[in-house]
XYZ file of N, CA and C in Angstrom:
660
model
N 115.201 91.219 84.823
C 114.955 90.833 86.208
C 113.764 91.616 86.747
N 112.865 90.928 87.435
C 111.721 91.596 88.042
C 112.042 91.994 89.480
N 111.576 93.165 89.861
C 111.811 93.702 91.193
C 110.507 93.638 91.986
N 110.607 93.095 93.202
C 109.444 92.963 94.070
C 109.735 93.668 95.393
N 108.722 94.338 95.927
C 108.862 94.976 97.227
C 107.569 94.799 98.011
N 107.687 94.740 99.349
C 106.497 94.716 100.185
C 106.748 95.486 101.471
N 105.648 95.989 102.043
C 105.690 96.885 103.195
C 104.664 96.431 104.217
N 105.079 96.450 105.481
C 104.268 95.855 106.540
C 103.540 96.892 107.404
N 102.401 96.478 107.948
C 101.744 97.049 109.127
C 100.697 98.137 108.881
N 100.552 98.679 107.676
C 99.437 99.589 107.407
C 99.481 100.888 108.182
N 100.596 101.598 108.114
C 100.759 102.838 108.867
C 100.593 104.059 107.961
N 100.422 105.225 108.591
C 100.152 106.443 107.822
C 101.311 106.844 106.920
N 102.536 106.453 107.271
C 103.670 106.761 106.394
C 103.546 106.068 105.039
N 102.711 105.033 104.956
C 102.483 104.382 103.665
C 101.952 105.369 102.633
N 101.223 106.377 103.073
C 100.636 107.333 102.128
C 101.735 108.077 101.372
N 102.728 108.573 102.102
C 103.834 109.268 101.440
C 104.648 108.307 100.581
N 104.856 107.099 101.089
C 105.594 106.106 100.316
C 104.883 105.803 99.000
N 103.571 105.643 99.070
C 102.822 105.333 97.841
C 102.816 106.487 96.862
N 102.877 107.702 97.346
C 103.001 108.843 96.431
C 104.260 108.699 95.581
N 105.344 108.282 96.220
C 106.594 108.064 95.490
C 106.444 106.919 94.499
N 105.877 105.822 94.951
C 105.721 104.661 94.073
C 104.842 104.994 92.875
N 103.759 105.717 93.104
C 102.866 106.068 91.998
C 103.552 106.992 90.990
N 104.347 107.929 91.485
C 105.046 108.853 90.573
C 105.976 108.106 89.624
N 106.493 106.992 90.099
C 107.496 106.277 89.308
C 106.995 104.919 88.815
N 105.666 104.734 88.851
C 105.036 103.519 88.317
C 105.641 102.250 88.906
N 105.901 102.272 90.208
C 106.476 101.107 90.878
C 105.377 100.292 91.558
N 105.452 98.987 91.428
C 104.493 98.099 92.066
C 104.964 97.740 93.476
N 104.005 97.408 94.336
C 104.342 96.997 95.702
C 103.172 96.245 96.305
N 103.483 95.420 97.304
C 102.490 94.715 98.095
C 102.515 95.263 99.512
N 101.323 95.444 100.105
C 101.215 95.950 101.467
C 100.577 94.881 102.343
N 101.280 94.532 103.415
C 100.879 93.449 104.316
C 100.165 94.038 105.526
N 98.902 93.675 105.712
C 98.052 94.332 106.702
C 97.531 93.371 107.767
N 97.270 93.940 108.944
C 96.651 93.233 110.070
C 95.265 93.831 110.291
N 94.203 93.189 109.859
C 92.870 93.797 109.921
C 92.450 94.297 111.292
N 92.762 93.554 112.356
C 92.307 93.952 113.693
C 93.005 95.204 114.199
N 94.081 95.593 113.545
C 94.822 96.778 113.977
C 94.247 98.076 113.427
N 93.267 97.960 112.539
C 92.682 99.152 111.924
C 91.305 99.414 112.528
N 91.214 100.510 113.265
C 90.013 100.864 114.008
C 89.250 101.989 113.314
N 88.235 102.494 113.969
C 87.409 103.552 113.373
C 88.217 104.828 113.121
N 89.192 105.074 113.975
C 90.052 106.246 113.829
C 91.516 105.797 113.771
N 92.350 106.654 113.215
C 93.782 106.382 113.272
C 94.217 106.317 114.739
N 95.172 105.449 115.011
C 95.645 105.358 116.393
C 97.120 104.970 116.403
N 97.781 105.326 117.473
C 99.196 105.036 117.621
C 99.799 105.999 118.615
N 101.060 106.313 118.448
C 101.704 107.244 119.359
C 103.174 107.385 119.067
N 103.834 108.173 119.893
C 105.252 108.440 119.711
C 106.060 107.188 120.059
N 107.019 106.841 119.193
C 107.884 105.680 119.411
C 109.318 106.181 119.511
N 109.889 106.003 120.677
C 111.220 106.570 120.945
C 112.284 105.999 120.002
N 112.191 104.712 119.700
C 113.195 104.088 118.837
C 113.332 104.818 117.514
N 112.199 105.258 116.970
C 112.210 105.917 115.665
C 112.111 107.430 115.791
N 111.926 107.920 117.020
C 111.831 109.358 117.280
C 110.743 110.009 116.442
N 109.598 109.347 116.406
C 108.487 109.870 115.605
C 107.183 109.240 116.082
N 106.082 109.848 115.674
C 104.761 109.281 115.935
C 104.410 108.308 114.818
N 104.001 107.116 115.205
C 103.600 106.091 114.242
C 102.138 105.768 114.488
N 101.330 105.856 113.423
C 99.903 105.600 113.546
C 99.442 104.571 112.527
N 98.533 103.724 112.966
C 97.853 102.817 112.046
C 96.748 103.591 111.325
N 96.565 103.284 110.064
C 95.493 103.906 109.291
C 94.129 103.463 109.814
N 93.133 104.320 109.649
C 91.762 103.971 110.018
C 91.193 102.981 109.008
N 90.333 102.120 109.482
C 89.719 101.123 108.608
C 89.017 101.767 107.419
N 88.339 102.875 107.652
C 87.539 103.507 106.596
C 88.368 104.048 105.441
N 89.647 104.280 105.650
C 90.466 104.869 104.596
C 91.323 103.848 103.853
N 91.298 102.603 104.290
C 92.202 101.619 103.715
C 91.991 101.412 102.217
N 90.750 101.257 101.817
C 90.484 100.915 100.417
C 90.953 102.021 99.483
N 90.720 103.271 99.844
C 91.141 104.371 98.980
C 92.652 104.582 99.046
N 93.232 104.456 100.231
C 94.679 104.670 100.368
C 95.467 103.658 99.536
N 95.049 102.389 99.555
C 95.822 101.343 98.889
C 95.328 101.019 97.479
N 94.485 101.866 96.934
C 93.952 101.620 95.588
C 95.091 101.455 94.587
N 95.023 100.377 93.820
C 96.019 100.129 92.788
C 97.188 99.276 93.234
N 97.247 98.949 94.524
C 98.338 98.127 95.027
C 97.812 96.768 95.495
N 98.724 95.823 95.619
C 98.366 94.473 96.044
C 98.352 94.394 97.566
N 97.351 93.714 98.096
C 97.212 93.536 99.538
C 97.559 92.096 99.901
N 98.311 91.940 100.983
C 98.646 90.612 101.488
C 98.323 90.534 102.980
N 98.276 89.326 103.465
C 97.908 89.022 104.846
C 99.142 89.082 105.749
N 98.982 89.721 106.905
C 100.081 89.814 107.880
C 99.617 89.304 109.245
N 98.501 88.533 109.222
C 97.806 87.985 110.393
C 96.809 88.996 110.941
N 95.946 88.533 111.816
C 94.877 89.371 112.336
C 95.396 90.447 113.288
N 96.235 90.067 114.247
C 96.644 91.002 115.299
C 98.155 91.156 115.456
N 98.946 90.518 114.582
C 100.410 90.611 114.620
C 101.007 89.953 115.875
N 100.655 88.711 116.172
C 101.266 88.020 117.318
C 102.604 87.394 116.908
N 103.316 86.855 117.869
C 104.471 86.015 117.567
C 103.937 84.636 117.173
N 104.073 84.246 115.914
C 103.421 83.022 115.446
C 103.761 81.760 116.220
N 105.022 81.611 116.602
C 105.425 80.376 117.257
C 105.207 80.395 118.766
N 104.658 81.505 119.280
C 104.421 81.621 120.723
C 102.969 81.364 121.101
N 102.135 81.080 120.120
C 100.724 80.827 120.381
C 100.368 79.429 119.880
N 99.198 78.941 120.281
C 98.784 77.606 119.853
C 98.500 77.599 118.356
N 98.592 76.427 117.770
C 98.292 76.300 116.338
C 96.838 76.689 116.072
N 95.940 76.361 116.990
C 94.529 76.711 116.811
C 94.345 78.226 116.787
N 95.016 78.922 117.682
C 94.927 80.387 117.690
C 95.564 80.965 116.444
N 96.689 80.394 116.039
C 97.348 80.850 114.814
C 96.443 80.649 113.606
N 95.737 79.555 113.572
C 94.815 79.303 112.459
C 93.754 80.413 112.375
N 93.225 80.821 113.516
C 92.266 81.924 113.531
C 92.906 83.212 113.023
N 94.120 83.476 113.467
C 94.840 84.669 113.030
C 94.984 84.711 111.508
N 95.303 83.601 110.922
C 95.587 83.538 109.482
C 94.301 83.514 108.661
N 93.397 82.595 109.001
C 92.177 82.432 108.204
C 91.265 83.651 108.312
N 91.039 84.141 109.534
C 90.127 85.270 109.711
C 90.673 86.537 109.061
N 91.976 86.746 109.153
C 92.562 87.936 108.535
C 92.414 87.888 107.024
N 92.664 86.750 106.435
C 92.541 86.642 104.974
C 91.107 86.915 104.520
N 90.145 86.348 105.236
C 88.754 86.578 104.866
C 88.387 88.058 104.969
N 88.785 88.709 106.046
C 88.471 90.135 106.210
C 89.107 90.974 105.112
N 90.375 90.722 104.818
C 91.058 91.520 103.802
C 90.423 91.328 102.425
N 90.032 90.110 102.110
C 89.369 89.883 100.816
C 88.016 90.559 100.771
N 87.297 90.561 101.882
C 86.008 91.251 101.933
C 86.196 92.760 101.790
N 87.180 93.314 102.487
C 87.391 94.761 102.470
C 87.869 95.263 101.112
N 88.792 94.557 100.499
C 89.445 95.062 99.285
C 88.897 94.460 98.008
N 88.113 93.407 98.128
C 87.524 92.754 96.960
C 88.598 92.376 95.938
N 89.667 91.795 96.450
C 90.726 91.250 95.604
C 91.240 89.984 96.269
N 91.759 89.029 95.481
C 92.326 87.829 96.100
C 93.521 88.200 96.977
N 93.575 87.649 98.161
C 94.728 87.855 99.043
C 95.534 86.562 99.012
N 96.624 86.585 98.253
C 97.393 85.380 97.973
C 98.714 85.324 98.720
N 99.178 86.463 99.206
C 100.455 86.509 99.889
C 100.318 86.604 101.393
N 101.383 86.214 102.088
C 101.415 86.275 103.545
C 102.803 86.711 103.994
N 102.850 87.534 105.043
C 104.115 87.921 105.670
C 104.054 87.543 107.143
N 104.999 86.751 107.592
C 105.006 86.299 108.983
C 105.337 87.453 109.936
N 104.492 87.721 110.933
C 104.833 88.745 111.924
C 106.169 88.423 112.600
N 106.998 89.425 112.717
C 108.330 89.285 113.316
C 109.222 88.318 112.536
N 108.771 87.896 111.371
C 109.540 86.956 110.567
C 109.595 85.553 111.142
N 108.751 85.256 112.126
C 108.799 83.964 112.813
C 107.942 82.925 112.093
N 108.489 81.722 111.992
C 107.732 80.640 111.358
C 108.348 79.311 111.768
N 107.571 78.266 111.638
C 108.060 76.896 111.760
C 107.177 76.034 110.862
N 107.366 74.741 110.904
C 106.617 73.868 109.998
C 105.115 73.978 110.222
N 104.678 74.024 111.475
C 103.248 74.070 111.780
C 102.625 75.379 111.317
N 103.299 76.495 111.594
C 102.729 77.789 111.185
C 102.713 77.904 109.667
N 103.740 77.399 109.003
C 103.773 77.436 107.540
C 102.661 76.600 106.930
N 102.392 75.456 107.527
C 101.319 74.593 107.016
C 99.968 75.308 107.081
N 99.730 76.078 108.137
C 98.476 76.826 108.256
C 98.374 77.887 107.165
N 99.459 78.578 106.910
C 99.466 79.609 105.867
C 99.141 78.987 104.515
N 99.700 77.833 104.245
C 99.414 77.133 102.992
C 97.949 76.718 102.930
N 97.462 76.114 104.014
C 96.087 75.609 104.066
C 95.071 76.730 103.857
N 95.394 77.930 104.312
C 94.468 79.059 104.202
C 94.304 79.560 102.768
N 95.182 79.151 101.861
C 95.031 79.533 100.467
C 96.059 80.506 99.942
N 97.097 80.782 100.715
C 98.148 81.679 100.244
C 99.103 80.938 99.312
N 99.716 81.669 98.397
C 100.660 81.039 97.472
C 102.108 81.243 97.897
N 102.344 82.139 98.869
C 103.681 82.273 99.439
C 103.576 82.823 100.857
N 104.622 82.587 101.639
C 104.738 83.161 102.975
C 106.115 83.788 103.103
N 106.167 85.089 103.351
C 107.445 85.805 103.388
C 108.052 85.829 104.784
N 109.321 85.496 104.869
C 110.061 85.570 106.114
C 110.861 86.886 106.140
N 111.779 87.017 107.097
C 112.686 88.163 107.097
C 114.139 87.715 106.942
N 114.338 86.437 106.667
C 115.682 85.926 106.430
C 116.212 86.467 105.113
N 117.492 86.822 105.049
C 118.075 87.394 103.836
C 118.736 86.295 103.002
N 118.245 86.138 101.776
C 118.808 85.136 100.878
C 118.913 85.737 99.477
N 120.123 85.744 98.933
C 120.342 86.188 97.560
C 121.141 85.114 96.827
N 120.598 84.603 95.710
C 119.333 85.005 95.099
C 118.127 84.427 95.841
N 117.001 85.154 95.760
C 115.792 84.722 96.472
C 115.073 83.586 95.764
N 115.413 83.347 94.508
C 114.855 82.237 93.737
C 115.995 81.380 93.196
N 115.761 80.076 93.024
C 114.519 79.342 93.317
C 114.323 79.156 94.816
N 113.094 78.846 95.201
C 112.757 78.661 96.599
C 112.278 77.226 96.814
N 112.759 76.597 97.878
C 112.390 75.203 98.149
C 110.917 75.070 98.498
N 110.401 76.015 99.285
C 109.006 75.986 99.725
C 108.465 77.410 99.675
N 107.489 77.706 98.830
C 106.949 79.071 98.749
C 106.403 79.597 100.071
N 106.069 78.709 101.007
C 105.595 79.166 102.321
C 106.742 79.665 103.193
N 107.976 79.503 102.697
C 109.171 80.017 103.377
C 109.993 80.766 102.347
N 109.419 81.847 101.883
C 110.015 82.646 100.817
C 110.855 83.755 101.454
N 112.170 83.678 101.268
C 113.085 84.613 101.904
C 113.414 85.771 100.950
N 113.255 87.010 101.407
C 113.617 88.161 100.570
C 115.137 88.301 100.487
N 115.582 89.096 99.520
C 117.009 89.394 99.415
C 117.486 90.222 100.600
N 116.705 91.253 100.950
C 117.157 92.125 102.032
C 116.072 93.133 102.415
N 116.335 93.819 103.504
C 115.541 94.963 103.951
C 115.931 96.168 103.101
N 115.012 97.105 102.927
C 115.314 98.255 102.057
C 116.422 99.141 102.624
N 116.651 99.103 103.938
C 117.712 99.887 104.570
C 119.060 99.155 104.580
N 119.127 97.951 104.036
C 120.348 97.149 104.117
C 121.538 97.895 103.522
N 122.646 97.866 104.235
C 123.840 98.565 103.743
C 124.387 97.916 102.476
N 124.082 96.647 102.264
C 124.548 95.962 101.058
C 123.435 95.804 100.020
N 122.440 96.715 100.085
C 121.294 96.645 99.179
C 121.751 96.527 97.729
N 122.597 97.432 97.264
C 122.983 97.442 95.852
C 123.900 96.278 95.506
N 124.705 95.820 96.445
C 125.521 94.634 96.200
C 124.627 93.427 95.948
N 123.586 93.285 96.766
C 122.665 92.162 96.582
C 121.862 92.312 95.287
N 121.510 93.542 94.972
C 120.803 93.827 93.717
C 121.633 93.338 92.522
N 122.904 93.718 92.503
C 123.774 93.311 91.390
C 124.027 91.809 91.408
N 124.143 91.236 92.610
C 124.318 89.789 92.699
C 123.122 89.051 92.127
N 121.911 89.557 92.426
C 120.699 88.938 91.881
C 120.689 89.019 90.357
N 121.146 90.142 89.826
C 121.179 90.292 88.363
C 122.134 89.296 87.734
N 123.330 89.167 88.299
C 124.323 88.285 87.694
C 124.006 86.815 87.906
N 123.175 86.520 88.922
C 122.802 85.123 89.157
C 121.758 84.625 88.172
N 121.132 85.565 87.471
C 120.089 85.237 86.487
C 118.921 84.475 87.117
N 118.633 84.781 88.390
C 117.503 84.121 89.051
C 116.171 84.721 88.611
N 116.219 85.926 88.077
C 115.014 86.552 87.548
C 114.261 87.430 88.514
N 114.796 87.609 89.763
C 114.041 88.386 90.745
C 114.973 89.001 91.793
N 114.557 90.158 92.290
C 115.172 90.789 93.458
C 114.035 91.282 94.323
N 114.109 90.982 95.634
C 112.951 91.188 96.519
C 113.406 91.872 97.799
N 112.826 93.063 98.080
C 113.140 93.747 99.335
C 111.854 94.115 100.068
N 112.009 94.423 101.365
C 110.844 94.672 102.211
C 111.183 95.733 103.250
N 110.151 96.167 103.990
C 110.392 97.116 105.075
C 109.105 97.631 105.681
N 109.252 98.647 106.532
C 108.134 99.391 107.103
C 108.338 100.854 106.728
N 107.316 101.515 106.252
C 107.499 102.908 105.839
C 107.844 103.811 107.006
N 107.460 103.420 108.234
C 107.795 104.263 109.387
C 109.299 104.276 109.672
N 110.043 103.369 109.038
C 111.494 103.350 109.204
C 112.185 104.437 108.386
N 111.423 105.135 107.565
C 111.957 106.287 106.840
C 111.639 107.510 107.691
N 112.642 108.055 108.342
C 112.396 109.012 109.429
C 112.782 110.447 109.110
N 113.680 110.672 108.175
C 114.168 112.028 107.888
C 113.946 112.360 106.427
N 114.006 113.638 106.108
C 113.860 114.049 104.714
C 114.965 113.442 103.849
N 116.161 113.335 104.399
C 117.249 112.707 103.640
C 116.928 111.249 103.332
N 116.355 110.544 104.320
C 116.005 109.149 104.084
C 114.891 109.021 103.052
N 113.927 109.938 103.080
C 112.890 109.923 102.050
C 113.499 110.161 100.672
N 114.432 111.094 100.577
C 115.085 111.366 99.291
C 115.902 110.162 98.841
N 116.597 109.512 99.783
C 117.377 108.328 99.445
C 116.476 107.206 98.949
N 115.323 107.051 99.610
C 114.413 105.995 99.171
C 113.897 106.282 97.765
N 113.487 107.519 97.524
C 113.014 107.833 96.175
C 114.124 107.613 95.149
N 115.360 107.928 95.540
C 116.477 107.674 94.635
C 116.605 106.205 94.278
N 116.358 105.308 95.258
C 116.371 103.873 94.977
C 115.330 103.510 93.937
N 114.122 104.031 94.147
C 113.030 103.710 93.227
C 113.337 104.229 91.819
N 113.883 105.421 91.736
C 114.237 105.994 90.434
C 115.324 105.159 89.765
N 116.366 104.824 90.511
C 117.474 104.050 89.934
C 116.992 102.703 89.417
N 116.148 102.023 90.192
C 115.611 100.746 89.735
C 114.766 100.931 88.483
N 113.904 101.964 88.508
C 113.041 102.207 87.361
C 113.800 102.559 86.099
N 114.987 103.156 86.240
C 115.795 103.550 85.085
C 116.691 102.429 84.581
N 116.734 101.341 85.293
C 117.560 100.203 84.894
C 116.842 99.433 83.792
N 117.415 99.433 82.595
C 116.758 98.801 81.450
C 116.672 97.287 81.581
N 117.405 96.737 82.524
C 117.399 95.284 82.691
C 116.378 94.811 83.728
N 115.579 95.746 84.258
C 114.629 95.361 85.292
C 113.229 95.871 84.986
N 112.255 95.269 85.650
C 110.879 95.741 85.618
C 110.230 95.405 86.949
N 109.241 96.184 87.345
C 108.546 95.930 88.595
C 107.601 94.748 88.426
N 107.528 93.899 89.439
C 106.651 92.738 89.397
C 105.677 92.715 90.553
N 104.639 91.905 90.407
C 103.621 91.721 91.436
C 103.872 90.372 92.093
N 104.103 90.360 93.403
C 104.573 89.157 94.101
C 103.771 87.874 93.827
N 102.442 87.905 93.908
C 101.720 86.637 93.725
C 101.975 85.982 92.373
N 102.359 86.758 91.351
C 102.567 86.164 90.029
C 103.793 85.248 89.998
N 104.653 85.333 90.997
C 105.783 84.419 91.060
C 105.332 82.984 91.273
N 104.193 82.814 91.933
C 103.740 81.496 92.338
C 102.350 81.137 91.820
N 101.654 82.114 91.260
C 100.296 81.851 90.787
C 100.015 82.736 89.576
N 99.467 82.187 88.495
C 99.127 82.996 87.325
C 98.054 84.024 87.606
N 97.292 83.861 88.725
C 96.243 84.830 89.082
C 96.846 86.134 89.530
């Protein structure tokens, strides 16, 4: 079974997360909003998470994410179904072009901001050249999928039933287990240790291997 993971929003906590992933040879996709990355890091204290959350500076993106897959998360992270289709088209197309220019790699994946989508927004994501669009709906097994533009992950990385869904995916023989999250949701040293434990346990499972999301839908 191949294991897929993706992380949203391009925040500074991604650096620590990637250190863990690199130590354990784990693959991941990072979903970015180009307009959110300015000349300097920016952000502030967020009471919900009891921590400061900052977006990475544009100048550091290429080096920070070296070796990982980049996907589109829209230009400015709007609510997709709350704006006009024309504005949404700009959000999707312009973001993909910028990310491909910045990283010099094909940007084939998409993650819907806030997990929101409908038929019109999905059609735009497809038209822009993406091979899948990730929602936040939980579906196990995550494959097969009726429409790659509405690709539902198994669960969030903090899900209390994470390992139950993991084992369910294995026994279903669907060939994939897919989780997602935001690195800023890892707030304490215990949570960082727990996350690394997940990565280690998956890596030590002889029945699994890390996969690159776009390969599910495109040989590229």
